[in-house]
Coordinates of C-alpha atoms in Angstrom, one line a residue:
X1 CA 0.0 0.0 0.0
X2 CA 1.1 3.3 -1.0
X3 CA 0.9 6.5 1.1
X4 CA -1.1 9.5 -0.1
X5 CA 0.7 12.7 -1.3
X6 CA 2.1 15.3 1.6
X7 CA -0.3 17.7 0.4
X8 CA -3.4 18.0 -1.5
X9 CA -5.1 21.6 -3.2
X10 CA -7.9 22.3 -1.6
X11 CA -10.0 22.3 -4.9
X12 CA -8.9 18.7 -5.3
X13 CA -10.5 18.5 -1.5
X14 CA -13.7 20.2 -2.6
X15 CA -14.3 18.0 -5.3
X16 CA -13.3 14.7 -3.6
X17 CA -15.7 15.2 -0.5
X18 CA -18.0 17.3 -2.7
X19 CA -18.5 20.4 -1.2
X20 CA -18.6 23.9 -2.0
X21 CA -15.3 25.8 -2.3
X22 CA -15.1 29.7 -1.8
X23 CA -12.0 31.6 -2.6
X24 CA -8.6 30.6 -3.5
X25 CA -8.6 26.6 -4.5
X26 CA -5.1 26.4 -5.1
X27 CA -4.0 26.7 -1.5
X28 CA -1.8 23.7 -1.1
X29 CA -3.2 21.4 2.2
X30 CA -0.5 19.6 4.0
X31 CA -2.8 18.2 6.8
X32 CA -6.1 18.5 8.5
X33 CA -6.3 20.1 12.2
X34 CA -8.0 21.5 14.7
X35 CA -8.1 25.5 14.6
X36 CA -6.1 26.0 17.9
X37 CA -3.3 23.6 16.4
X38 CA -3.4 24.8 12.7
X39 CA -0.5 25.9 10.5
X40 CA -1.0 28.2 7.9
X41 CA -0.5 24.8 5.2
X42 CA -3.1 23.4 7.1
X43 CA -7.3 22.7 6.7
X44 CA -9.1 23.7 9.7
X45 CA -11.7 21.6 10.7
X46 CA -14.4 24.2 11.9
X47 CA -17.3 22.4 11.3
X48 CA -18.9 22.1 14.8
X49 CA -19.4 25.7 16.9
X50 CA -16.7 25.9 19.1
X51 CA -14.3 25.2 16.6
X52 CA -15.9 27.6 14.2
X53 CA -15.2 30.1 17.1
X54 CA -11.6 29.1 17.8
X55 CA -11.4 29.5 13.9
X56 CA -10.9 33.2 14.9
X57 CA -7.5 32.9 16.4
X58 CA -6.3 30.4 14.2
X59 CA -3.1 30.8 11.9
X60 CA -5.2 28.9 9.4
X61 CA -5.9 29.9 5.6
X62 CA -8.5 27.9 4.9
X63 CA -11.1 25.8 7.0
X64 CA -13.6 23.3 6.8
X65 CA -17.3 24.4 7.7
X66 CA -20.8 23.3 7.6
X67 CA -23.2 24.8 4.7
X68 CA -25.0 27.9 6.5
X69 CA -22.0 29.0 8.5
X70 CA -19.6 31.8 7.8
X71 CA -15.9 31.9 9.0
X72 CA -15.3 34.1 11.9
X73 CA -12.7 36.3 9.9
X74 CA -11.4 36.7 6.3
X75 CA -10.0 33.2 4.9
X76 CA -7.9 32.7 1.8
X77 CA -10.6 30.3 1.1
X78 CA -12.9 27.3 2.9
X79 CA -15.5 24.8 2.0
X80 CA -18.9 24.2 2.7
X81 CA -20.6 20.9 3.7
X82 CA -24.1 19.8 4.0
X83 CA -23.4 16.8 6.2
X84 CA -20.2 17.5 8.2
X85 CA -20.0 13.8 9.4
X86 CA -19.6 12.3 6.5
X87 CA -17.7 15.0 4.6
X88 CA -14.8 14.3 7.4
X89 CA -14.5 11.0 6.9
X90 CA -14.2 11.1 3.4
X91 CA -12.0 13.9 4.0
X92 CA -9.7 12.1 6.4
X93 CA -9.5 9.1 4.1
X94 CA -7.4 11.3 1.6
X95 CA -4.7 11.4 4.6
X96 CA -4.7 8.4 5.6
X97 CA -1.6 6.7 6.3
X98 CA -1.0 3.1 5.4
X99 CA 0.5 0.8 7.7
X100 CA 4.3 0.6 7.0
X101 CA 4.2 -2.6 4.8
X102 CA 6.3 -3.9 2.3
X103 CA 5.4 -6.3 -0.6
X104 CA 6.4 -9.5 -0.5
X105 CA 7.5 -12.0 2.4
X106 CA 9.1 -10.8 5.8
X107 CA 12.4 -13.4 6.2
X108 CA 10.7 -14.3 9.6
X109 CA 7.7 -15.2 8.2
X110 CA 6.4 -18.8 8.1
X111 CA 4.4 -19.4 5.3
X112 CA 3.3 -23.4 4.3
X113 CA 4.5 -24.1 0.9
X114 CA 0.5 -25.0 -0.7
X115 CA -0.8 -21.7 1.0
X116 CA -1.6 -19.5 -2.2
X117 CA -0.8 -15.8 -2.3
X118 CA -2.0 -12.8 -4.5
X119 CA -0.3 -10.3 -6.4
X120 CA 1.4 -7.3 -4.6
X121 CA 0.4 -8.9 -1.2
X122 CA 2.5 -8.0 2.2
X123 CA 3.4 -10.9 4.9
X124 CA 4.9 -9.3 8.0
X125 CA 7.5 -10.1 10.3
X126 CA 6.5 -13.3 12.5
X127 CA 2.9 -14.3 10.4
X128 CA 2.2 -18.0 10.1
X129 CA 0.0 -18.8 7.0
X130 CA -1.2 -22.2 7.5
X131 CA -1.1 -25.3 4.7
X132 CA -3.9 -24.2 2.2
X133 CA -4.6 -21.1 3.0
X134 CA -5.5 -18.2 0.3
X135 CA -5.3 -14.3 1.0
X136 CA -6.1 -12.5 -2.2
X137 CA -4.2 -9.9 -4.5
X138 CA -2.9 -6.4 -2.3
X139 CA -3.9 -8.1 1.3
X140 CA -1.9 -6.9 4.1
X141 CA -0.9 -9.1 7.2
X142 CA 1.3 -7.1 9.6
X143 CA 3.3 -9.0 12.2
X144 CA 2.4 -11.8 14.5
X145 CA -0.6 -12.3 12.3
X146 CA -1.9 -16.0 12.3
X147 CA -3.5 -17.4 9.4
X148 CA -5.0 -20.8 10.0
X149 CA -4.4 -23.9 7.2
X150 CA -7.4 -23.7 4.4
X151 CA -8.5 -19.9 5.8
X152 CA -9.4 -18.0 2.6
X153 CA -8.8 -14.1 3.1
X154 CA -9.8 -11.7 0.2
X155 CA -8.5 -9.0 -1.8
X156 CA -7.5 -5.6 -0.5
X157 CA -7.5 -6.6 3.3
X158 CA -6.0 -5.0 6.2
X159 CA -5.3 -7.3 8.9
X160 CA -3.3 -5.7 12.1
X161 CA -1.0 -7.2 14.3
X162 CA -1.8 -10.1 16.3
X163 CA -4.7 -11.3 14.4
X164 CA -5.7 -14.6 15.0
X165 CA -7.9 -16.2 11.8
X166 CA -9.0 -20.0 12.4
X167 CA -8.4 -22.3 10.1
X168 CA -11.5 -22.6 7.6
X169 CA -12.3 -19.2 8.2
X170 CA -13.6 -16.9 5.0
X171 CA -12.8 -13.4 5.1
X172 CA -14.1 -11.0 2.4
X173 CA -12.5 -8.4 0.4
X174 CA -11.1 -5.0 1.9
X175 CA -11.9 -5.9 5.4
X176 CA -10.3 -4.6 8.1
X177 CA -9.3 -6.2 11.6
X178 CA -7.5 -4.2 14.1
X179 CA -4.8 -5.3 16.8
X180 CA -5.8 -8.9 18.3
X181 CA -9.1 -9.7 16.5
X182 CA -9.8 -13.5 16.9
X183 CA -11.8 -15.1 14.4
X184 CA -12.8 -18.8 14.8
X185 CA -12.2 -19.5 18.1
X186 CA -14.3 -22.4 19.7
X187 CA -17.7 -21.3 20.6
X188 CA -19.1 -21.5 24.3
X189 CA -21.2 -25.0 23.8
X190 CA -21.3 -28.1 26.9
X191 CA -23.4 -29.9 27.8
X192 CA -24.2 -32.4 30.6
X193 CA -25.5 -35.7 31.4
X194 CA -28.4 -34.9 33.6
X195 CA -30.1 -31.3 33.7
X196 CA -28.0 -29.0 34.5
X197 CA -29.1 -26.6 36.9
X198 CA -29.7 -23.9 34.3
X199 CA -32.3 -26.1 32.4
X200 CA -34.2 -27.1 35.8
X201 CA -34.1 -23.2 36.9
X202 CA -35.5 -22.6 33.2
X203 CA -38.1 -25.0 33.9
X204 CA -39.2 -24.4 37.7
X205 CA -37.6 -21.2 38.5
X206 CA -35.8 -22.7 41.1
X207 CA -31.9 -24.2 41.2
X208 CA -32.6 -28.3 41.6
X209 CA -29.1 -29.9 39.7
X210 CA -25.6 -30.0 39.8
X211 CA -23.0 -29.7 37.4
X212 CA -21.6 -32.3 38.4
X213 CA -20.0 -33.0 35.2
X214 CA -19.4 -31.0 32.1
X215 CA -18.6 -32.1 28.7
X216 CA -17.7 -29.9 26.0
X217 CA -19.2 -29.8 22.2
X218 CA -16.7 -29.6 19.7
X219 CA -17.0 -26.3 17.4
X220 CA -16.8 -28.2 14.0
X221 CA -18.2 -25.0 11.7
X222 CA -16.3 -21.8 10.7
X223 CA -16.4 -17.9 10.5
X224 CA -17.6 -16.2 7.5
X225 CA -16.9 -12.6 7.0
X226 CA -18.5 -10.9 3.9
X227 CA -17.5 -8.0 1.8
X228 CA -15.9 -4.7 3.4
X229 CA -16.5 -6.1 6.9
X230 CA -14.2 -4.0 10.1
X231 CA -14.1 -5.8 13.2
X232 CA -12.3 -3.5 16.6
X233 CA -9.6 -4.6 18.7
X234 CA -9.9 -7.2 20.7
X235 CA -13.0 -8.4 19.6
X236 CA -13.5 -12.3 19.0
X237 CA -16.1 -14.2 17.0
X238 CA -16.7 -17.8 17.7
X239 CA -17.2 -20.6 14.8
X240 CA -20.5 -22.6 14.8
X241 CA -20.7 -26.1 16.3
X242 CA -21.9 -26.5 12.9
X243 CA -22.2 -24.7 9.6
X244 CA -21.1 -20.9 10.1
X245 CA -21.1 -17.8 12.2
X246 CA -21.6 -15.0 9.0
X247 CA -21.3 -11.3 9.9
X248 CA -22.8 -9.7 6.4
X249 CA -21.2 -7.4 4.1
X250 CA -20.6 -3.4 5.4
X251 CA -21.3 -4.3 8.6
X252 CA -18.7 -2.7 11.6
X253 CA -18.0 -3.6 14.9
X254 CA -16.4 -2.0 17.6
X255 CA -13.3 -3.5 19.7
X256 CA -14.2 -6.0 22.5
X257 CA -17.2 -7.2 21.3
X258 CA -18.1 -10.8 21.8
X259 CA -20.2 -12.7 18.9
X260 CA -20.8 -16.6 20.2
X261 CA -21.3 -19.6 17.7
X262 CA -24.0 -19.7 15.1
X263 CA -25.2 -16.0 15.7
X264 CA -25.7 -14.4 12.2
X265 CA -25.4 -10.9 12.2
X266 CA -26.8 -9.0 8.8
X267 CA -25.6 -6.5 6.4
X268 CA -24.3 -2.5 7.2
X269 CA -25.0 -3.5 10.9
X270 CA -23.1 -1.4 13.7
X271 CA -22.1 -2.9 16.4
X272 CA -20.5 -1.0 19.5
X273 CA -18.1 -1.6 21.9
X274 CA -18.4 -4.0 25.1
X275 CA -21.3 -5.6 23.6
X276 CA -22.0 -9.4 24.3
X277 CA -23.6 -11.2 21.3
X278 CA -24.9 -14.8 22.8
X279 CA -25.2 -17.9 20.6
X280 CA -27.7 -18.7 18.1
X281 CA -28.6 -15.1 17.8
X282 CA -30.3 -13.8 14.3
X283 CA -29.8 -10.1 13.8
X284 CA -31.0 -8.3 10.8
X285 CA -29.8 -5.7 8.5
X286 CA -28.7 -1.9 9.3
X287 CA -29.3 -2.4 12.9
X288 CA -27.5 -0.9 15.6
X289 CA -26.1 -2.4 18.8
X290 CA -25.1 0.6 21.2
X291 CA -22.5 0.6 23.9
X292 CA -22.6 -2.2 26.4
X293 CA -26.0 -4.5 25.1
X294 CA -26.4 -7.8 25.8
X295 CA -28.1 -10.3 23.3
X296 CA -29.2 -13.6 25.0
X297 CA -29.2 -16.7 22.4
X298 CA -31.7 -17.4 20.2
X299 CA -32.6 -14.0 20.1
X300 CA -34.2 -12.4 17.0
X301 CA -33.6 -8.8 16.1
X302 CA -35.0 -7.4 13.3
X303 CA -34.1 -4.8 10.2
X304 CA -33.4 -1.6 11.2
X305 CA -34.0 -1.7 14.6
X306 CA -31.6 0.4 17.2
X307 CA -31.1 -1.0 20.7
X308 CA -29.6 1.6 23.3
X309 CA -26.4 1.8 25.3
X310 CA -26.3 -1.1 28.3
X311 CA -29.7 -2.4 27.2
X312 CA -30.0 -6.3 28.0
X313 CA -32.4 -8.0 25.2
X314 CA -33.8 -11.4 26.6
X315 CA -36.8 -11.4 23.6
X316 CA -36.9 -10.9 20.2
X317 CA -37.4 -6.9 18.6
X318 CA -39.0 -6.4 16.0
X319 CA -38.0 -4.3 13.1
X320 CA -37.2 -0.6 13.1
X321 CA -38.2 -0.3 16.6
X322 CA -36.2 1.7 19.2
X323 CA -35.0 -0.1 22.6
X324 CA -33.9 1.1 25.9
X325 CA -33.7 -1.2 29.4
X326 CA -33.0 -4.4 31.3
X327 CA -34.9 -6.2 29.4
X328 CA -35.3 -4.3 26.6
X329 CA -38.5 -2.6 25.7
X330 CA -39.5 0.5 23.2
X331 CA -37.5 3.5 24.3
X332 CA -41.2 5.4 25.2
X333 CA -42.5 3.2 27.1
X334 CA -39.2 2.6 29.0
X335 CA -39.4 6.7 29.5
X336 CA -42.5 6.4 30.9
X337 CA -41.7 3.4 33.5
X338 CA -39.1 6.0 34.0
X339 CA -40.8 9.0 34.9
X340 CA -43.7 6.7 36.8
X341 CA -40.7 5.6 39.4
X342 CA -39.9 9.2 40.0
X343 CA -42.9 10.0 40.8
X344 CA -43.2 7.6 43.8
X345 CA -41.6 9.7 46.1
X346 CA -44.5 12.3 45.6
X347 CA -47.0 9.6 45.5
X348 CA -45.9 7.9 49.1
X349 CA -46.0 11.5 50.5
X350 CA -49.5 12.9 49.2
X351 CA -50.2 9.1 49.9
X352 CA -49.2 9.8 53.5
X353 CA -51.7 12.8 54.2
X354 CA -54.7 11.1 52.3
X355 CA -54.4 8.8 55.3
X356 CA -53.8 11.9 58.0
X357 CA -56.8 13.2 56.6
X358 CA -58.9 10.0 56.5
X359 CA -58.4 9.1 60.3
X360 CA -59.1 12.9 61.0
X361 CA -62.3 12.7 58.9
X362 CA -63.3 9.0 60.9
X363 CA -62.4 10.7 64.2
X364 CA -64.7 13.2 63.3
X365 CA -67.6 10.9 62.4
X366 CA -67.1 8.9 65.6

């Protein structure tokens, strides 16, 4: 992979993030900052009010706002953006920098004579590519990277130090895994001889076995990534007991997430950090996992649907809903369970001199 230019002109910025360009586009752009730490070769990105304002004191020539804005004082020139969001990252992708990676095989590197490799593709210091395994034309594997024997990765992929890829395992084109990503790991399956004392509390609410022994069941499936999949540090995904555990094509997920065995997670999903996916689970596409949520197994989640930081879903959603709570229920209604318990307080009290004024009332009657 090759590193961009040192600089860019910001017309060639205006047109690649499409925005609107005032003044003088052939102001060379070395990199983006914030206003308080520009330069004068640098884009200032102004887009959100307070660093609109800081814009004022900024040794900046040119900025980066949102449409209806105006700078602060007299620029050599800035662009406009309708949707600032997406305007930086398309804006930060022209400065990206590659990881350091050369093309070819690192002299460390252990790589099984039938593994097959693409053109132009980059095998770190320390990897180990298995006996069969594939990785497709311009792949990157930086160092201590594991591939397992008969993995196929795809074309165009970035895959960050310490990955660990099981063998069998399919990865897609121009996916990303960052530091430590573990992909095809066994999943969390036993069983035991008699109940166990989670199916008998299941059944009778009450705690009546033992584990008194516990046997585990072998993870015999694999890990299927699909196209332009990113997966966060740290985060592991479990093969199936049998057949696969897919995570579908766009989809991102956030670093130290856990997805068990034979959970199937659809396409342009996003899926944030700390969350626990549990086995079995089906989730559908485009729909969003914030901060901290829990899925129990066999849960079903449908398209669309957004479930809210720490929420613990125990029952299946249903499409394009929004959840909030422990267990998870429509955001409203959580809301209004919410604002019912706060009034309690003021309940108990008026409560309290209803009664004062009842035994006055039956004193009076006596």
């Amino acid at each position: 992979m090759s590193d961009p230019p040192c600089s860019r002109l910001l017309s060639e910025i205006a047109a690649a993030i499409d925005g609107t360009l005032t003044g003088d586009g052939a102001l060379p752009v070395r990199r983006v900052a914030h206003p308080a730490d520009a330069g004068a070769d640098d884009l200032a990105l102004a887009v959100e009010k307070d660093a609109l304002a800081a814009l004022a004191d900024s040794a900046a020539r040119c900025a980066l706002i949102a449409s209806g804005s105006e700078p602060p004082r007299p620029l050599a020139g800035w662009i406009a953006v309708e949707r600032p969001r997406y305007a930086i990252a398309r804006l930060l992708a022209l400065f990206e920098q590659s990881p350091h990676a050369t093309i070819g095989i690192h002299p460390s590197a252990v790589v099984d004579p039938t593994a097959r490799l693409g053109a132009e593709v980059s095998i770190g210091p320390f990897v180990y590519v298995g006996p069969g395994a594939e990785i497709g034309a311009g792949t990157v594997v930086l160092a201590h990277a594991t591939i397992g024997a008969h993995a196929r990765i795809g074309a165009q992929c970035r895959i960050h130090p310490g990955v660990r890829i099981g063998e069998r395992v399919i990865v897609g084109d121009r996916a990303i895994l960052q530091p430590n990503v573990c992909l095809g790991g066994d999943g969390f399956s036993y069983a035991t001889p008699e109940p166990g004392s989670v199916e008998t509390a299941r059944a009778t609410g009450r705690v009546e076995a033992r584990n008194t022994a516990i046997t585990r069941i072998p993870s015999l499936g694999t890990v299927v990534l699909g196209n332009d999949v990113e997966i966060g540090a740290g985060t592991t995904v479990d093969r199936a007991t049998i057949g696969a555990t897919t995570i579908g094509r766009g989809t991102k997920i956030d670093n130290l997430v856990l997805v068990g065995h034979n959970a199937t997670i659809g396409e342009n999903c996003l899926i944030c950090g700390n969350v626990g996916i549990s086995g079995s689970v089906l989730i559908g596409d485009r729909v969003v996992l914030a901060g901290g949520v829990g899925v129990a197994d066999h849960v079903r989640i449908g398209d669309d649907a957004i479930v809210m930081a720490n929420a613990g879903v125990g029952s299946d959603l249903p499409a394009g809903g929004l959840f909030l709570g422990q267990p998870a229920i429509p955001r409203d209604e959580f809301l209004r369970q919410l604002r019912n318990i706060r009034r309690l307080g003021r309940m108990y009290d008026k409560l309290g001199e209803l009664e004062k004024r009842l035994a006055a009332v039956e004193a009076a009657a006596d």
